[in-house]
Structures are given as structure tokens and as C-alpha cells.
PDB file of C-alpha atoms in Angstrom:
ATOM      1  CA  UNK A   1     -29.832  -3.621  -5.849  1.00  0.00           C
ATOM      2  CA  UNK A   2     -26.162  -3.965  -6.806  1.00  0.00           C
ATOM      3  CA  UNK A   3     -24.413  -7.193  -5.821  1.00  0.00           C
ATOM      4  CA  UNK A   4     -21.117  -8.367  -7.182  1.00  0.00           C
ATOM      5  CA  UNK A   5     -18.132  -9.816  -5.391  1.00  0.00           C
ATOM      6  CA  UNK A   6     -14.847 -10.443  -7.080  1.00  0.00           C
ATOM      7  CA  UNK A   7     -11.858 -11.864  -5.283  1.00  0.00           C
ATOM      8  CA  UNK A   8      -8.642 -11.736  -7.246  1.00  0.00           C
ATOM      9  CA  UNK A   9      -4.904 -11.575  -6.642  1.00  0.00           C
ATOM     10  CA  UNK A  10      -2.072 -10.103  -8.667  1.00  0.00           C
ATOM     11  CA  UNK A  11       1.637  -9.573  -8.072  1.00  0.00           C
ATOM     12  CA  UNK A  12       3.677  -6.410  -8.580  1.00  0.00           C
ATOM     13  CA  UNK A  13       7.450  -6.266  -8.310  1.00  0.00           C
ATOM     14  CA  UNK A  14       9.530  -3.080  -8.254  1.00  0.00           C
ATOM     15  CA  UNK A  15      13.120  -2.160  -7.546  1.00  0.00           C
ATOM     16  CA  UNK A  16      13.976  -0.369  -4.349  1.00  0.00           C
ATOM     17  CA  UNK A  17      14.423   3.346  -4.979  1.00  0.00           C
ATOM     18  CA  UNK A  18      11.724   3.794  -7.649  1.00  0.00           C
ATOM     19  CA  UNK A  19       9.640   6.958  -7.412  1.00  0.00           C
ATOM     20  CA  UNK A  20       6.294   5.146  -7.271  1.00  0.00           C
ATOM     21  CA  UNK A  21       4.429   1.923  -7.928  1.00  0.00           C
ATOM     22  CA  UNK A  22       0.826   1.400  -8.957  1.00  0.00           C
ATOM     23  CA  UNK A  23      -1.210  -1.263  -7.199  1.00  0.00           C
ATOM     24  CA  UNK A  24      -3.897  -2.157  -9.754  1.00  0.00           C
ATOM     25  CA  UNK A  25      -7.568  -2.462  -8.925  1.00  0.00           C
ATOM     26  CA  UNK A  26     -10.163  -1.993 -11.671  1.00  0.00           C
ATOM     27  CA  UNK A  27     -13.762  -3.018 -12.108  1.00  0.00           C
ATOM     28  CA  UNK A  28     -16.092  -3.236 -15.075  1.00  0.00           C
ATOM     29  CA  UNK A  29     -19.182  -2.740 -12.932  1.00  0.00           C
ATOM     30  CA  UNK A  30     -20.882   0.582 -12.233  1.00  0.00           C
ATOM     31  CA  UNK A  31     -20.072   1.974  -8.785  1.00  0.00           C
ATOM     32  CA  UNK A  32     -22.660   4.139  -6.993  1.00  0.00           C
ATOM     33  CA  UNK A  33     -21.688   7.554  -5.588  1.00  0.00           C
ATOM     34  CA  UNK A  34     -21.818   6.309  -1.991  1.00  0.00           C
ATOM     35  CA  UNK A  35     -19.207   3.592  -2.597  1.00  0.00           C
ATOM     36  CA  UNK A  36     -16.396   3.262  -0.065  1.00  0.00           C
ATOM     37  CA  UNK A  37     -12.929   2.102  -1.166  1.00  0.00           C
ATOM     38  CA  UNK A  38     -10.330   0.961   1.355  1.00  0.00           C
ATOM     39  CA  UNK A  39      -6.715  -0.041   0.785  1.00  0.00           C
ATOM     40  CA  UNK A  40      -5.037  -1.904   3.676  1.00  0.00           C
ATOM     41  CA  UNK A  41      -1.634  -3.517   3.999  1.00  0.00           C
ATOM     42  CA  UNK A  42      -0.752  -6.976   5.332  1.00  0.00           C
ATOM     43  CA  UNK A  43      -1.032  -5.731   8.919  1.00  0.00           C
ATOM     44  CA  UNK A  44      -4.492  -4.193   8.365  1.00  0.00           C
ATOM     45  CA  UNK A  45      -3.007  -0.697   8.519  1.00  0.00           C
ATOM     46  CA  UNK A  46      -5.117   1.695   6.464  1.00  0.00           C
ATOM     47  CA  UNK A  47      -3.148   2.866   3.438  1.00  0.00           C
ATOM     48  CA  UNK A  48      -6.004   4.858   1.873  1.00  0.00           C
ATOM     49  CA  UNK A  49      -9.755   5.478   2.176  1.00  0.00           C
ATOM     50  CA  UNK A  50     -12.097   7.036  -0.370  1.00  0.00           C
ATOM     51  CA  UNK A  51     -15.706   7.710   0.650  1.00  0.00           C
ATOM     52  CA  UNK A  52     -18.464  10.225  -0.047  1.00  0.00           C
ATOM     53  CA  UNK A  53     -16.642  11.567  -3.093  1.00  0.00           C
ATOM     54  CA  UNK A  54     -13.345  12.393  -1.416  1.00  0.00           C
ATOM     55  CA  UNK A  55     -10.222  11.066   0.266  1.00  0.00           C
ATOM     56  CA  UNK A  56     -10.530  10.334   3.977  1.00  0.00           C
ATOM     57  CA  UNK A  57      -6.952  11.124   4.963  1.00  0.00           C
ATOM     58  CA  UNK A  58      -7.698  11.208   8.687  1.00  0.00           C
ATOM     59  CA  UNK A  59      -8.329   7.441   8.538  1.00  0.00           C
ATOM     60  CA  UNK A  60      -4.972   6.787   6.910  1.00  0.00           C
ATOM     61  CA  UNK A  61      -2.087   5.277   8.879  1.00  0.00           C
ATOM     62  CA  UNK A  62       0.708   7.794   9.380  1.00  0.00           C
ATOM     63  CA  UNK A  63       3.269   5.710   7.455  1.00  0.00           C
ATOM     64  CA  UNK A  64       1.220   6.256   4.284  1.00  0.00           C
ATOM     65  CA  UNK A  65       0.547   9.984   4.671  1.00  0.00           C
ATOM     66  CA  UNK A  66       1.695  11.899   1.593  1.00  0.00           C
ATOM     67  CA  UNK A  67       2.826   8.619   0.000  1.00  0.00           C
ATOM     68  CA  UNK A  68      -0.457   7.450  -1.560  1.00  0.00           C
ATOM     69  CA  UNK A  69      -2.961   8.717  -4.088  1.00  0.00           C
ATOM     70  CA  UNK A  70      -5.807   7.505  -6.224  1.00  0.00           C
ATOM     71  CA  UNK A  71      -6.957   8.860  -9.566  1.00  0.00           C
ATOM     72  CA  UNK A  72      -9.549  11.581  -9.769  1.00  0.00           C
ATOM     73  CA  UNK A  73     -13.067  10.581 -10.711  1.00  0.00           C
ATOM     74  CA  UNK A  74     -12.293   6.996  -9.771  1.00  0.00           C
ATOM     75  CA  UNK A  75     -15.914   5.846  -9.508  1.00  0.00           C
ATOM     76  CA  UNK A  76     -16.701   7.011 -13.041  1.00  0.00           C
ATOM     77  CA  UNK A  77     -13.508   5.553 -14.546  1.00  0.00           C
ATOM     78  CA  UNK A  78     -13.795   2.415 -12.375  1.00  0.00           C
ATOM     79  CA  UNK A  79     -10.047   2.586 -11.768  1.00  0.00           C
ATOM     80  CA  UNK A  80      -9.473   2.119  -8.042  1.00  0.00           C
ATOM     81  CA  UNK A  81      -5.712   1.615  -8.353  1.00  0.00           C
ATOM     82  CA  UNK A  82      -3.494   3.000  -5.614  1.00  0.00           C
ATOM     83  CA  UNK A  83      -0.227   4.777  -6.334  1.00  0.00           C
ATOM     84  CA  UNK A  84       2.339   4.275  -3.590  1.00  0.00           C
ATOM     85  CA  UNK A  85       5.211   6.758  -3.675  1.00  0.00           C
ATOM     86  CA  UNK A  86       8.762   5.822  -2.719  1.00  0.00           C
ATOM     87  CA  UNK A  87       8.098   2.176  -1.844  1.00  0.00           C
ATOM     88  CA  UNK A  88      10.563   0.579   0.558  1.00  0.00           C
ATOM     89  CA  UNK A  89      11.283  -2.947   1.679  1.00  0.00           C
ATOM     90  CA  UNK A  90       8.897  -2.413   4.604  1.00  0.00           C
ATOM     91  CA  UNK A  91       6.063  -2.003   2.058  1.00  0.00           C
ATOM     92  CA  UNK A  92       6.624  -5.545   0.774  1.00  0.00           C
ATOM     93  CA  UNK A  93       3.520  -7.619   1.425  1.00  0.00           C
ATOM     94  CA  UNK A  94      -0.116  -7.913   0.458  1.00  0.00           C
ATOM     95  CA  UNK A  95      -2.289  -4.850  -0.066  1.00  0.00           C
ATOM     96  CA  UNK A  96      -6.040  -5.352  -0.204  1.00  0.00           C
ATOM     97  CA  UNK A  97      -8.496  -3.127  -2.064  1.00  0.00           C
ATOM     98  CA  UNK A  98     -11.991  -3.578  -0.656  1.00  0.00           C
ATOM     99  CA  UNK A  99     -15.067  -1.890  -2.120  1.00  0.00           C
ATOM    100  CA  UNK A 100     -18.186  -1.495   0.034  1.00  0.00           C
ATOM    101  CA  UNK A 101     -21.723  -0.333  -0.661  1.00  0.00           C
ATOM    102  CA  UNK A 102     -23.484   2.115   1.667  1.00  0.00           C
ATOM    103  CA  UNK A 103     -24.702  -0.729   3.886  1.00  0.00           C
ATOM    104  CA  UNK A 104     -21.118  -1.899   4.397  1.00  0.00           C
ATOM    105  CA  UNK A 105     -21.446  -5.043   2.293  1.00  0.00           C
ATOM    106  CA  UNK A 106     -18.370  -6.031   0.292  1.00  0.00           C
ATOM    107  CA  UNK A 107     -18.886  -5.547  -3.439  1.00  0.00           C
ATOM    108  CA  UNK A 108     -15.355  -6.358  -4.536  1.00  0.00           C
ATOM    109  CA  UNK A 109     -12.058  -7.383  -3.005  1.00  0.00           C
ATOM    110  CA  UNK A 110      -8.683  -7.556  -4.694  1.00  0.00           C
ATOM    111  CA  UNK A 111      -5.300  -8.468  -3.276  1.00  0.00           C
ATOM    112  CA  UNK A 112      -2.072  -7.118  -4.707  1.00  0.00           C
ATOM    113  CA  UNK A 113       1.161  -8.742  -3.592  1.00  0.00           C
ATOM    114  CA  UNK A 114       3.885  -6.111  -3.639  1.00  0.00           C
ATOM    115  CA  UNK A 115       7.535  -7.054  -3.610  1.00  0.00           C
ATOM    116  CA  UNK A 116      10.085  -4.279  -3.353  1.00  0.00           C
ATOM    117  CA  UNK A 117      13.326  -5.776  -4.643  1.00  0.00           C
ATOM    118  CA  UNK A 118      16.726  -4.596  -3.639  1.00  0.00           C
ATOM    119  CA  UNK A 119      19.079  -4.770  -0.788  1.00  0.00           C
ATOM    120  CA  UNK A 120      17.601  -3.734   2.506  1.00  0.00           C
ATOM    121  CA  UNK A 121      20.668  -3.713   4.613  1.00  0.00           C
ATOM    122  CA  UNK A 122      24.398  -4.246   4.348  1.00  0.00           C
ATOM    123  CA  UNK A 123      26.134  -6.061   7.177  1.00  0.00           C
ATOM    124  CA  UNK A 124      29.853  -5.841   7.743  1.00  0.00           C
ATOM    125  CA  UNK A 125      32.401  -6.554  10.444  1.00  0.00           C
ATOM    126  CA  UNK A 126      35.038  -4.138  11.540  1.00  0.00           C
ATOM    127  CA  UNK A 127      37.604  -4.034  14.250  1.00  0.00           C
ATOM    128  CA  UNK A 128      37.561  -0.990  16.500  1.00  0.00           C
ATOM    129  CA  UNK A 129      40.791  -1.182  18.488  1.00  0.00           C
ATOM    130  CA  UNK A 130      40.255   2.155  20.212  1.00  0.00           C
ATOM    131  CA  UNK A 131      36.790   1.808  21.696  1.00  0.00           C
ATOM    132  CA  UNK A 132      36.181  -1.920  22.114  1.00  0.00           C
ATOM    133  CA  UNK A 133      39.563  -3.283  23.156  1.00  0.00           C
ATOM    134  CA  UNK A 134      40.076  -5.122  19.872  1.00  0.00           C
ATOM    135  CA  UNK A 135      36.651  -6.795  19.719  1.00  0.00           C
ATOM    136  CA  UNK A 136      35.030  -7.181  16.304  1.00  0.00           C
ATOM    137  CA  UNK A 137      31.672  -5.498  15.905  1.00  0.00           C
ATOM    138  CA  UNK A 138      28.784  -6.188  13.602  1.00  0.00           C
ATOM    139  CA  UNK A 139      27.451  -3.014  12.006  1.00  0.00           C
ATOM    140  CA  UNK A 140      24.231  -2.656  10.048  1.00  0.00           C
ATOM    141  CA  UNK A 141      23.950   0.077   7.474  1.00  0.00           C
ATOM    142  CA  UNK A 142      20.633   0.860   5.834  1.00  0.00           C
ATOM    143  CA  UNK A 143      21.011   1.345   2.077  1.00  0.00           C
ATOM    144  CA  UNK A 144      18.780   4.063   0.739  1.00  0.00           C
TER     145      UNK A 144
END
């Protein structure tokens, strides 16, 4: 019977606009073939699921579709890290990697605090004399 539980936390910081970021999660323990690996964000939205030897993309929240991947042969290499492509400010928060055995018992849990640095939005005032009778307006422009 395999029983090990590890709770750990690390922090990852990236600049807005990078192509991808890796959220680390590694173990030194052997993982059986029927291991389930889940990655969830701060709001418990499923970022990624690996079970029964393959990705379970149908369980993934739509905001992470085609933006996440894990390494091949992850149980053998014991590298359960998640690569998140094109991280944005809305990805800032805590991601949790949870590893379960076939009975659903937690074997390992790791939290990764992701901070995507950079300016989210630019606010500016302008005066639109034609459409708003001289009133100043506040505009928000998303910087990509």
C-alpha cells in the first residue's frame, strides 16, 4: 500500500506577455499507473486532469483549453509540472496540483502561487465635445 502526503507551496512570477510559464510539481516517490493528477486554480476551476494514462480534456475548464500541457510519461519521470501558455493577469492566483490513488485518497498536494506581472489596464480621461456635451469620460483600455 502506497501512502505519502506532501503539502508544499512555491511562488512563480512571470511578466505579462510571455509565451508560457511552468508551474512546478515533482515527486521522488513512485506513482502507480492508475494515479490521477488534477491541477485547479484559485476558484477550483479545473486547469488540467491526467488519469488512466492520458489527458482528460473534457474535464478541463474552457478557459484552459489549448493553453495547458503536461510532459509525456509523467508518472515515470515523476514530473507533474503544468505548462500554462500565454498567462494573463486573470491567471494570477494559486494553482493546486493534487495527486490521488485509485481509491481517491490524496497522495500529494502542492500549491503554486502564480503572479503575472505587468500592467493590466490603462485608464485615461478624455473630453468628447461632440458626443457627450463636453463631459469628461473615463476610458479603460486593455493592454495586450
